[in-house]
Tab-separated table of C-alpha atoms and ligand atoms in Angstrom:
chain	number	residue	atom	x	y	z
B	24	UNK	CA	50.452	84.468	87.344
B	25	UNK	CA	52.719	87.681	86.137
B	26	UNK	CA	53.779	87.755	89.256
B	27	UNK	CA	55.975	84.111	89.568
B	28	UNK	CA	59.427	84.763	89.680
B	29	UNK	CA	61.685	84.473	86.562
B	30	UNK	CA	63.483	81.366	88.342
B	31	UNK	CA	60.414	79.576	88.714
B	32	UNK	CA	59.381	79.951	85.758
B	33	UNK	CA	57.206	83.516	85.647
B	34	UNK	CA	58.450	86.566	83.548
B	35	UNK	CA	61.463	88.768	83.461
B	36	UNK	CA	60.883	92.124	85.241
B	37	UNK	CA	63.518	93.504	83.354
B	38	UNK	CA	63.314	91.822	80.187
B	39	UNK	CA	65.682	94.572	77.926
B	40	UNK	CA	69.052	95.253	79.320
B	41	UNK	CA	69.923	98.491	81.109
B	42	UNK	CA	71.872	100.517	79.114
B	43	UNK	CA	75.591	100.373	79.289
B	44	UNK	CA	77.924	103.406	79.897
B	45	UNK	CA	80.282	105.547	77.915
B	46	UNK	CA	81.650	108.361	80.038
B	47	UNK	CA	84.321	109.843	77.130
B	48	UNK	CA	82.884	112.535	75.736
B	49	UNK	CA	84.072	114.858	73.269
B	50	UNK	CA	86.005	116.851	75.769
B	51	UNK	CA	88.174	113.460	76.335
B	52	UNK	CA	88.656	113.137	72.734
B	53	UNK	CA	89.493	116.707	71.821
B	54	UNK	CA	92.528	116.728	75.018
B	55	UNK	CA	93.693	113.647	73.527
B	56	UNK	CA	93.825	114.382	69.973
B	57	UNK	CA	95.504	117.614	70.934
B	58	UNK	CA	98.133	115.659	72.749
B	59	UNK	CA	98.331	113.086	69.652
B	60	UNK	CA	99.015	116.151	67.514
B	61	UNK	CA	101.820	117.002	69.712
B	62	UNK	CA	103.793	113.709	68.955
B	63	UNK	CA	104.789	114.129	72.222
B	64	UNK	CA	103.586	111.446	74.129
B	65	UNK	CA	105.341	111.276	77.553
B	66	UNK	CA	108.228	113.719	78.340
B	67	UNK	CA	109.809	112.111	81.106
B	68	UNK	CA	113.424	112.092	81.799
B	69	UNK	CA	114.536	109.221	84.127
B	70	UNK	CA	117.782	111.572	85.295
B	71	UNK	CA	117.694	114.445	87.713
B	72	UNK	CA	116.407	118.172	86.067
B	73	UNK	CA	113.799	120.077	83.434
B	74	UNK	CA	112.144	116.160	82.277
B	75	UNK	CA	112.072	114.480	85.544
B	76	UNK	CA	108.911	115.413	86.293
B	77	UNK	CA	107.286	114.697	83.501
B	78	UNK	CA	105.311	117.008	80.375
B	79	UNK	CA	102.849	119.296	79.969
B	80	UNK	CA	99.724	117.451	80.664
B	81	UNK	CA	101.297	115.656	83.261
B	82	UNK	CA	102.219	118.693	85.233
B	83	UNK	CA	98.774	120.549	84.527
B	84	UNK	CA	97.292	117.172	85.912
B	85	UNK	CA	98.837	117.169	88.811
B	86	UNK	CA	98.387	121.088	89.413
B	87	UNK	CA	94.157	120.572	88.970
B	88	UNK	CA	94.005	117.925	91.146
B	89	UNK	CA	96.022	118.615	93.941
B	90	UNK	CA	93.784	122.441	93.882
B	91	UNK	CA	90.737	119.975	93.401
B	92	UNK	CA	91.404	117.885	96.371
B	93	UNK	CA	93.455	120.793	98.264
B	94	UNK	CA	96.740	119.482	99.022
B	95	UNK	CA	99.913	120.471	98.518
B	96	UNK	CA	100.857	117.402	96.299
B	97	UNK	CA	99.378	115.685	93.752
B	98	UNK	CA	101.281	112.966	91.898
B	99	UNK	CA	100.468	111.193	88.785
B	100	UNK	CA	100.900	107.771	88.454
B	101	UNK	CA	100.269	105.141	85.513
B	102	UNK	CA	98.261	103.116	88.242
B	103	UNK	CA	96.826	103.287	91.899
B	104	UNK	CA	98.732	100.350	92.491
B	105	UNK	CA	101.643	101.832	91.405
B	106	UNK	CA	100.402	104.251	93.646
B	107	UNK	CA	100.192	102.485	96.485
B	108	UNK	CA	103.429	100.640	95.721
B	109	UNK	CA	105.100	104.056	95.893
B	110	UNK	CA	103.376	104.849	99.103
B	111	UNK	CA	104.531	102.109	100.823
B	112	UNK	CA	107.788	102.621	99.619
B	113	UNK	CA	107.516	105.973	100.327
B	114	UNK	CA	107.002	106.053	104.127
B	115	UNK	CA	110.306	104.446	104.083
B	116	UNK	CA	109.185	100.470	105.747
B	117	UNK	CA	112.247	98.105	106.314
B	118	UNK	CA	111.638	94.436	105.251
B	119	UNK	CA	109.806	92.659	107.884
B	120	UNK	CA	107.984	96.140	108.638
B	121	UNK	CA	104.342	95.677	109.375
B	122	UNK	CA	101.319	97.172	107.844
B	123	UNK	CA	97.715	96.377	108.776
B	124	UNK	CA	95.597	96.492	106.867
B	125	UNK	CA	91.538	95.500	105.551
B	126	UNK	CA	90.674	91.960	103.520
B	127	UNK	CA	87.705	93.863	102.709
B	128	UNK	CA	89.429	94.793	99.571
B	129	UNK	CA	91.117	94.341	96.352
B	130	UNK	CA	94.390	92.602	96.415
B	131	UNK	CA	96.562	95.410	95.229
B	132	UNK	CA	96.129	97.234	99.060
B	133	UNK	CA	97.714	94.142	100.084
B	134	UNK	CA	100.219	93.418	97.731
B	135	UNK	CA	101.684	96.614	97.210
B	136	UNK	CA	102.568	96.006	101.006
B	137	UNK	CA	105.234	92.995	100.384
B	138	UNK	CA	106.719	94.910	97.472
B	139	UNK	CA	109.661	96.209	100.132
B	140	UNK	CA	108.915	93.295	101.534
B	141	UNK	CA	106.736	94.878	104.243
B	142	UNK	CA	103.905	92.218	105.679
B	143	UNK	CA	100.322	92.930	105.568
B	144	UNK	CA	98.389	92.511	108.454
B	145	UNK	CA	94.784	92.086	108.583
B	146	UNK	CA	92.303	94.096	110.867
B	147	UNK	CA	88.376	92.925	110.612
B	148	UNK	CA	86.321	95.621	109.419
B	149	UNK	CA	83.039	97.371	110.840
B	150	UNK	CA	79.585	95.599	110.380
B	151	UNK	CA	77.691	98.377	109.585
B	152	UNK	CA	79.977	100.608	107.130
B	153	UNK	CA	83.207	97.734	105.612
B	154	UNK	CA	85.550	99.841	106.632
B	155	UNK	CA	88.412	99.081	108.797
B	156	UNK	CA	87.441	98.887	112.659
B	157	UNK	CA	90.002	100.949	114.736
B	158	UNK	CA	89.328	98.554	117.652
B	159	UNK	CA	90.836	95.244	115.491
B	160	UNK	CA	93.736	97.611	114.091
B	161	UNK	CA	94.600	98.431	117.829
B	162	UNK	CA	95.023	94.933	119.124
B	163	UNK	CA	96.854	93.974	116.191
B	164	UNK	CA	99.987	96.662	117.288
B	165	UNK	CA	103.553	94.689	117.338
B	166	UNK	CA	106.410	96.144	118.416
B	167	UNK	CA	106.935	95.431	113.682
B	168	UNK	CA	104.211	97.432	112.898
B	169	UNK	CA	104.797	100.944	110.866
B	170	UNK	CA	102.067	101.563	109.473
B	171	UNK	CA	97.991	101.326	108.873
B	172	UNK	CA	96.776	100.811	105.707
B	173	UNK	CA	93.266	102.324	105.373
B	174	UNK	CA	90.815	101.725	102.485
B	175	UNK	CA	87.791	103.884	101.986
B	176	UNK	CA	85.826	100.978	100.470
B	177	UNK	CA	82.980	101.364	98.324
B	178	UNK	CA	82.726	104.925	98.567
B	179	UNK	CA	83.484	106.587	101.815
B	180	UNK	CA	85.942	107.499	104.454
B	181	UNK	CA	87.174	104.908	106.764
B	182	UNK	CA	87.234	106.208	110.278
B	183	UNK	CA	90.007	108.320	110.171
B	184	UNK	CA	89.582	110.234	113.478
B	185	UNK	CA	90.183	106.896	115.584
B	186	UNK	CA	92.766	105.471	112.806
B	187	UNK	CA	94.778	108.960	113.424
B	188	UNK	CA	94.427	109.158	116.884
B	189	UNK	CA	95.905	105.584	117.021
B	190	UNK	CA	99.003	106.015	114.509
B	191	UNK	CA	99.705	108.980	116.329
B	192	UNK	CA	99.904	107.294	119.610
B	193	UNK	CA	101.795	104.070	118.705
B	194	UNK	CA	103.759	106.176	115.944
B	195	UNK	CA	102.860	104.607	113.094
B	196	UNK	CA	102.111	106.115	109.743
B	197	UNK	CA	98.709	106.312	107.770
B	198	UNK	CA	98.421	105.019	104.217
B	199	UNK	CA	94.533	105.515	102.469
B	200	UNK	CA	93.609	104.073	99.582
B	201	UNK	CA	90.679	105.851	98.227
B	202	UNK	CA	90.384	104.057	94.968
B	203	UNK	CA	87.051	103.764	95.615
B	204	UNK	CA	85.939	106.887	97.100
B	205	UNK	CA	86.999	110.259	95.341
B	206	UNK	CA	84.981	113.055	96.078
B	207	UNK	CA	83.914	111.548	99.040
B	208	UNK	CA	84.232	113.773	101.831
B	209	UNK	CA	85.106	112.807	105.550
B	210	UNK	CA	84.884	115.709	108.074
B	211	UNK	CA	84.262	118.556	105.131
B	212	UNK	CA	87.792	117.196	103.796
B	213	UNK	CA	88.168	115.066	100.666
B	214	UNK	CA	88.547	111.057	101.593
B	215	UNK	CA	91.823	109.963	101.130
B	216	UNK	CA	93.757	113.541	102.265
B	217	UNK	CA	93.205	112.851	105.788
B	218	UNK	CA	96.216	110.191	105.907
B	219	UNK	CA	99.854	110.824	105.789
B	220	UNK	CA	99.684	109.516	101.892
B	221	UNK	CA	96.747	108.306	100.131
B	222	UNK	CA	95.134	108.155	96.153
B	223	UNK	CA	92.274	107.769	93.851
B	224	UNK	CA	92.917	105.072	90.650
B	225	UNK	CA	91.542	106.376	87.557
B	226	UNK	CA	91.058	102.814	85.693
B	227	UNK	CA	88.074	102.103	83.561
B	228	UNK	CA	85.626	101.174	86.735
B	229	UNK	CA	86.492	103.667	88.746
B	230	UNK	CA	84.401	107.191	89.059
B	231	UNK	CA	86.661	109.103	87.278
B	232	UNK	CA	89.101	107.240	84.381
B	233	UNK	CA	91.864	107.678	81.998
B	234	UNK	CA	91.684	103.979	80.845
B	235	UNK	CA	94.784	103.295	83.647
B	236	UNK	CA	96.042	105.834	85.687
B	237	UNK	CA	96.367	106.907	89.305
B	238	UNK	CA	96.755	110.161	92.006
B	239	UNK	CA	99.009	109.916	94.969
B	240	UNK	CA	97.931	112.827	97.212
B	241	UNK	CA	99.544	114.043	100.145
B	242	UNK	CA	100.106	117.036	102.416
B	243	UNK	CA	103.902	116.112	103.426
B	244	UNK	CA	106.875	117.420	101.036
B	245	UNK	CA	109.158	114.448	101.610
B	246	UNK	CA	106.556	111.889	100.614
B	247	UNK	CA	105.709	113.465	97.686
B	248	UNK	CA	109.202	113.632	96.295
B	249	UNK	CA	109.795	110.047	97.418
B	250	UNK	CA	107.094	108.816	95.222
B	251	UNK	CA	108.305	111.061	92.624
B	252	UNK	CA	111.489	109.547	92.526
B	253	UNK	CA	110.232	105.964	92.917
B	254	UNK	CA	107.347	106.996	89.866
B	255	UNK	CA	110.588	107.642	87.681
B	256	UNK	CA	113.420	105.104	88.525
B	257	UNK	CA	115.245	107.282	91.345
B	258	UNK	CA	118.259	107.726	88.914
B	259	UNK	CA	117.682	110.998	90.314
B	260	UNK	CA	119.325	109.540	93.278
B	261	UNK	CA	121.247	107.055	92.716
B	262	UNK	CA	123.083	108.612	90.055
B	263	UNK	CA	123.947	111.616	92.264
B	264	UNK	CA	126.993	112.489	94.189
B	265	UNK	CA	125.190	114.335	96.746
B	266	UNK	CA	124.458	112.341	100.018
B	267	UNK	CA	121.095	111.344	100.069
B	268	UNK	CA	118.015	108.767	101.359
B	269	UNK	CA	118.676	105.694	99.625
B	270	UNK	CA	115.818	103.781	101.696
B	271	UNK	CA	113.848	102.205	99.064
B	272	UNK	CA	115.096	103.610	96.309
B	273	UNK	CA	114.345	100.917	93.869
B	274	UNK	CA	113.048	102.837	91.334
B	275	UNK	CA	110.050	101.711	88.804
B	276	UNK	CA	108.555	103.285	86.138
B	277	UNK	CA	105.128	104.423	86.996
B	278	UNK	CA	104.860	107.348	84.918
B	279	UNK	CA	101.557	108.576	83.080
B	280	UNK	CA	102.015	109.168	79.637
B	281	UNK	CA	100.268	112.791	78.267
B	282	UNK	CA	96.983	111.170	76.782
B	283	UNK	CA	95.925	110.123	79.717
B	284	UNK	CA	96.778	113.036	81.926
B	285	UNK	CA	94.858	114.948	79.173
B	286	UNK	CA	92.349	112.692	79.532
B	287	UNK	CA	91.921	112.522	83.188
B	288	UNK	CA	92.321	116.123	83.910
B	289	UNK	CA	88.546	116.804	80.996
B	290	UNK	CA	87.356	114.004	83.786
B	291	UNK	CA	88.373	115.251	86.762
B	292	UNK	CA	85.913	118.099	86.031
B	293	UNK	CA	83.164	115.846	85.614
B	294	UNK	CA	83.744	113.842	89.053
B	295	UNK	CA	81.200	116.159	90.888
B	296	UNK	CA	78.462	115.257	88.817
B	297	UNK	CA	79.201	111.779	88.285
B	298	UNK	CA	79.362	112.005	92.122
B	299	UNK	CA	76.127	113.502	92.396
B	300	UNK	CA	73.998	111.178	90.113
B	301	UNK	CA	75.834	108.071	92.083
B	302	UNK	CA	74.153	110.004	95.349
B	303	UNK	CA	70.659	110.264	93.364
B	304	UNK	CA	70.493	106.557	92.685
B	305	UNK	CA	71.813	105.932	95.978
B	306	UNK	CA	68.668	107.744	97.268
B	307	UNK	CA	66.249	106.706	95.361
B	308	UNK	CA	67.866	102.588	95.643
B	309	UNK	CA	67.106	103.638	99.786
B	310	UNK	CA	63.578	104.738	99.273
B	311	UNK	CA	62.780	101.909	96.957
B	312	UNK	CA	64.515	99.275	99.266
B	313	UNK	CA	63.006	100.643	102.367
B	314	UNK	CA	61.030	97.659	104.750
B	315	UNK	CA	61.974	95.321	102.962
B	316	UNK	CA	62.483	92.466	105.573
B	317	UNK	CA	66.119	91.219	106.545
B	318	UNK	CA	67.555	93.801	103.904
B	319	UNK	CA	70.138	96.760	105.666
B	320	UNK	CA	70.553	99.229	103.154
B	321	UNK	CA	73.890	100.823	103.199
B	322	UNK	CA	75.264	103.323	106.661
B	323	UNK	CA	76.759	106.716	106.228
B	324	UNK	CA	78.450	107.314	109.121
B	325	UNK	CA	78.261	110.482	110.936
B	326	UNK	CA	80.661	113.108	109.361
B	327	UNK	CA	81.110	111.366	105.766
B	328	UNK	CA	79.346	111.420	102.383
B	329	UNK	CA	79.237	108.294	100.215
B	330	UNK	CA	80.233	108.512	96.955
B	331	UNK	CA	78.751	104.756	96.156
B	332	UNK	CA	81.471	102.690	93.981
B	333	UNK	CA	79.471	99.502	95.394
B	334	UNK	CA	75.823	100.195	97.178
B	335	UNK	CA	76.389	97.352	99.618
B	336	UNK	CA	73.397	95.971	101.290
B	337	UNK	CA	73.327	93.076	103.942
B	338	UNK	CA	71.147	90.490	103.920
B	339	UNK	CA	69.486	87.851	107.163
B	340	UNK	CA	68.764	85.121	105.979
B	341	UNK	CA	67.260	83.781	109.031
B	342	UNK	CA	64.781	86.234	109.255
B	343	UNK	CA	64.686	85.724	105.062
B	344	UNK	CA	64.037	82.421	105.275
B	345	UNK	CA	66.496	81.938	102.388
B	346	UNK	CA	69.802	81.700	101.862
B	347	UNK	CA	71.977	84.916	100.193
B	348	UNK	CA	72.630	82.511	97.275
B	349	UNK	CA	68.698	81.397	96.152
B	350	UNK	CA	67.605	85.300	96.532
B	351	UNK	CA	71.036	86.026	94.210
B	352	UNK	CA	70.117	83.444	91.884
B	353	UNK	CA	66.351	84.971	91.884
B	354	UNK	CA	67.324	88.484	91.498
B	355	UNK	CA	69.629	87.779	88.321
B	356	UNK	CA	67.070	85.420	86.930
B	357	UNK	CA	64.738	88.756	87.214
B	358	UNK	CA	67.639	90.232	85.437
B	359	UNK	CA	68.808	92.571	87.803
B	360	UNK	CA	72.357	93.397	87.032
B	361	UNK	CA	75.512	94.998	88.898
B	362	UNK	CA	74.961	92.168	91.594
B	363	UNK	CA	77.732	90.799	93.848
B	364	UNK	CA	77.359	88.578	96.243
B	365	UNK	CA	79.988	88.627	98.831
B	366	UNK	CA	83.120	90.500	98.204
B	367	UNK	CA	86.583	89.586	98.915
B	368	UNK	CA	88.044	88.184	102.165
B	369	UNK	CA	92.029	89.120	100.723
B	370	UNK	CA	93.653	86.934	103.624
B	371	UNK	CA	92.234	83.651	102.546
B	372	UNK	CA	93.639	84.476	99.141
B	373	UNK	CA	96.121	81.311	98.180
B	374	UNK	CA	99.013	83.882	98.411
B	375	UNK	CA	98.713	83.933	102.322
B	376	UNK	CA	97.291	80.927	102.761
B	377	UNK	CA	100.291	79.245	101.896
B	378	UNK	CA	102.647	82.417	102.496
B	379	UNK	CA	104.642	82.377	98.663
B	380	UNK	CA	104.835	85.478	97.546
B	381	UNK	CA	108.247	85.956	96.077
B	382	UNK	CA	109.506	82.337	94.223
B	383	UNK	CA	108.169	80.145	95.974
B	384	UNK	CA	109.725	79.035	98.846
B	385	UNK	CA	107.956	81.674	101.475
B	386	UNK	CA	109.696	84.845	101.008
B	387	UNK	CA	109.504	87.319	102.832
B	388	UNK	CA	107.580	85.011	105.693
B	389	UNK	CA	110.395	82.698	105.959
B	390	UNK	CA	113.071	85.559	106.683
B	391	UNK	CA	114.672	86.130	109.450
B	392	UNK	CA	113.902	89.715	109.633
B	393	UNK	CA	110.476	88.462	109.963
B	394	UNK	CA	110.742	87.513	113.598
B	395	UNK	CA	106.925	85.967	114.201
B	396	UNK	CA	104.602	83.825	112.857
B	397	UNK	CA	101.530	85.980	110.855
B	398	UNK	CA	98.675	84.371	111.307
B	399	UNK	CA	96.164	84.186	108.303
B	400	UNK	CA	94.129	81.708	109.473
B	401	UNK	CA	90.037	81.465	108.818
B	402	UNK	CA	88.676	82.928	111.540
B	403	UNK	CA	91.072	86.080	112.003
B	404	UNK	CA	88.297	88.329	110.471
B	405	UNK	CA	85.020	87.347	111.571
B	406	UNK	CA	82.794	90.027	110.097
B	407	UNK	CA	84.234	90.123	106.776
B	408	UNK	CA	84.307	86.363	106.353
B	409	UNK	CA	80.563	86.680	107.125
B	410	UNK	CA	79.721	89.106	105.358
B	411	UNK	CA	81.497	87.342	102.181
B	412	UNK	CA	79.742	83.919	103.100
B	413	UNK	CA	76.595	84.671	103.930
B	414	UNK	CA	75.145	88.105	104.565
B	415	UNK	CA	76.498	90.548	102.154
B	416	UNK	CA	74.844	91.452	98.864
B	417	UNK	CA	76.211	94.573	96.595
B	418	UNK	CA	74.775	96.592	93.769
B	419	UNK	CA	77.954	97.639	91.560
B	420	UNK	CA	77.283	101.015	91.016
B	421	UNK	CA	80.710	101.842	89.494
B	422	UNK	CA	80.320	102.056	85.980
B	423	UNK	CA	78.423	105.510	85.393
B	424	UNK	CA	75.619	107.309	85.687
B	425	UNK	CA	72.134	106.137	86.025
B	426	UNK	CA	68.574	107.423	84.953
B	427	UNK	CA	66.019	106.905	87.637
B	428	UNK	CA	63.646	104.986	85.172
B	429	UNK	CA	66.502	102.302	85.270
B	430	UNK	CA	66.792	102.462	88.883
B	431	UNK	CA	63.372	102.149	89.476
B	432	UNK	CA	62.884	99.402	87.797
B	433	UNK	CA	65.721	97.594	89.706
B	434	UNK	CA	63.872	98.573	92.939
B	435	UNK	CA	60.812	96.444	91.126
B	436	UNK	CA	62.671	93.657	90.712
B	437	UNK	CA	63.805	93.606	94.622
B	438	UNK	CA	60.466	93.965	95.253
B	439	UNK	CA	59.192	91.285	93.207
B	440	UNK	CA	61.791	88.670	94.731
B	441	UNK	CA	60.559	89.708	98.488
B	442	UNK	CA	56.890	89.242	97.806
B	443	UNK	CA	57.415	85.347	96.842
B	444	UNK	CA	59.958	84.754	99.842
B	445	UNK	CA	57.794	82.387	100.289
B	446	UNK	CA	57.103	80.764	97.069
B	447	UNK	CA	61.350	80.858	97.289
B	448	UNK	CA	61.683	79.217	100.761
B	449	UNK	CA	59.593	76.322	99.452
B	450	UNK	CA	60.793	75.841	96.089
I	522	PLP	C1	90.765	99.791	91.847
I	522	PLP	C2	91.400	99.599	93.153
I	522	PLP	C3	92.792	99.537	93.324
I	522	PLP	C4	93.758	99.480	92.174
I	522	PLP	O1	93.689	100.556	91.308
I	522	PLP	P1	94.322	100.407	89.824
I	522	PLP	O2	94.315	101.813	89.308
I	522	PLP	O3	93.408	99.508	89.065
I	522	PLP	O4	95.680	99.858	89.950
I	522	PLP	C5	93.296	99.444	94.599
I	522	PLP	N1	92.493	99.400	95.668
I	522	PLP	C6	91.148	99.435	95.554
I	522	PLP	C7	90.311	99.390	96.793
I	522	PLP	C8	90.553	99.512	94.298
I	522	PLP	O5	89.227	99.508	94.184
């Protein structure tokens, strides 16, 4: 029967590999061999004046993007978590501060949070879109907290109105880390602008790369030069006689050398279309995926576009009859790739299970400036541990750009697994 499943035994629906992606052109290669020619590399100057921000390519960098995304700042970084680091650092937290933040994440949003020695926090997210629920954030308030930590996971805006509206009222700041989601756009504005200080990454997986490299955007002139001088060592300011904000003014290097901003300003042009055929596959993934039963294709909510770093389905496997794991297991044996099943639950990471972070006696935890007891307990976030046990099931869409032949013939694979449910349920 043609039909059997590849795991028990019939054949492969997709027997050849999909293609894998290369998204350097020549463009990317022409910047950077001009820059190579240069023998100028990097032209940053650690001490106050003409170097200190940075060369050329840098500088031109920074101008594109911060006209692309329309702020007033746009700061290049070697990393978005450098990035973030500088963020936090940035908004000027005291040790002990407190930052809440999503486990629906990477682990950078969180640990870029103790590098001052702040302490994350962590809010459940929504059911329907991953993103941070306002409603968790708000009961997790202490008179510690400083700041919300918002990620726009897998490709659009978290709900900024609500996250605003509550910073604003409890005074706290609004960090978004829109690794995941540039170009998306949230209210007509680009994802990631809408909080105090937020960024894109530009490493190898992400819509847009320079190999490594990262954006910090943001709308508020003080921010922006306190990442600058945290980006390049703040001998800027601790070298100078004039009075001035030494809060958190350890300084790192997190500066972009000139290939890559070369590199990622030929990409940044491209982000629209690579946006675009993301969208397409998106669409075509919905109409292909459509009825099939106990399978939630992925929510835009009202106001946002998705930009699709991860299509993230959910799955019931009640109504399935199967468990997440057997209709993985099928999928992959059909050779469907790009699957992930489950995603990350950050809180239950070792790190806070057993609070070491710095050596490893407990610091910061076991400070006195941290005056209660965090809990990180199973059970704190019960829609993302869910979710990562049971019911979620991804399509990583975050390596390119995708013709609809391949796409269709992933949508015959799903389609192939859910007419032998049953042939699955009793194997
Ligand atoms: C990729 C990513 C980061 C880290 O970006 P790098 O540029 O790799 O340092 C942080 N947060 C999220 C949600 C990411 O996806």
């Amino acid at each position: 029967m043609t039909n059997q499943l590849a795991l028990l035994g019939g054949p492969k629906s997709i027997a050849t590999p999909l293609p894998t992606f290369n998204t350097i052109g020549e463009d990317e290669v022409a910047a950077a061999s001009a820059v190579i020619r240069t023998g100028i590399l990097s032209a940053y100057i650690g001490a106050a004046g003409a170097g200190f921000l940075g060369g050329p390519q840098v500088r031109a960098f920074e101008e594109k993007a911060a006209a692309y995304f329309n702020v007033r700042h746009a700061v290049a970084v070697n990393s978005w978590t450098s990035g973030l680091i500088a963020a936090v650092g940035a908004v000027g937290i005291e040790p002990g501060d407190e930052i809440i933040t999503t486990p629906w994440t990477m682990v950078a949003t969180a640990t870029a949070i103790l590098h001052f020695n702040g302490i994350p926090v962590f809010a459940d997210i929504e059911p329907a879109t991953f993103n941070i629920d306002p409603h968790s954030v708000e009961k997790l308030i202490s008179p510690r907290t400083r700041a919300i930590m918002a990620v726009d996971i897998f490709g659009q805006s978290a709900d900024m109105r609500a996250l605003r509206e509550i910073a604003n009222r409890h005074g706290l700041r609004l960090i978004s880390d829109t690794a995941q989601a540039p170009g998306a756009l949230a209210d007509n504005r680009y994802a990631g602008t809408l909080a105090d200080i937020g960024g894109y990454s530009l490493n190898y997986h992400k819509h847009i790369h320079s190999g490594e490299g990262g954006i910090v955007v943001t709308d508020d002139d003080r921010l922006a030069e306190r990442v600058r001088l945290i980006r390049n060592h703040a001998e800027a300011v601790v070298q100078s006689d004039a009075p001035a904000d030494l809060c958190n003014m350890i300084g790192y290097n997190f500066r972009l050398g000139e290939i890559e901003a070369a590199i990622a300003s030929a990409q940044l042009g491209k982000l629209a279309g690579r946006v675009e055929s993301r969208q397409r596959a998106a669409d075509q993934l919905n109409a292909g995926l459509a009825g099939l039963r106990g399978l939630t294709t992925p929510l835009v909510a009202e106001g946002n576009t998705h930009v699709y770093y991860v299509y993230g389905m959910k799955l019931d496997p009640e109504r399935l009859g199967v468990s997440r794991e057997r209709i993985v297991a099928a999928l992959r044996a059909e050779g469907v790739p790009w699957l992930a099943s489950g995603y990350q639950n950050i809180h239950l990471l070792p790190l806070f299970q057993k609070k070491i972070a710095y050596g490893s006696k407990g610091f910061p935890w076991n400070q006195p400036f941290v005056d209660r007891d965090i809990d990180y307990s199973h059970g704190i976030c019960p829609v993302a541990e869910d979710l990562h046990e049971r019911t979620f099931l991804g399509l990583n869409l975050c390596m390119g750009e995708y013709a609809q032949a391949d796409v269709e013939r992933v949508i015959d694979a799903f389609r192939k697994v859910w007419d032998n449910l049953d042939a699955l349920a009793s194997s």
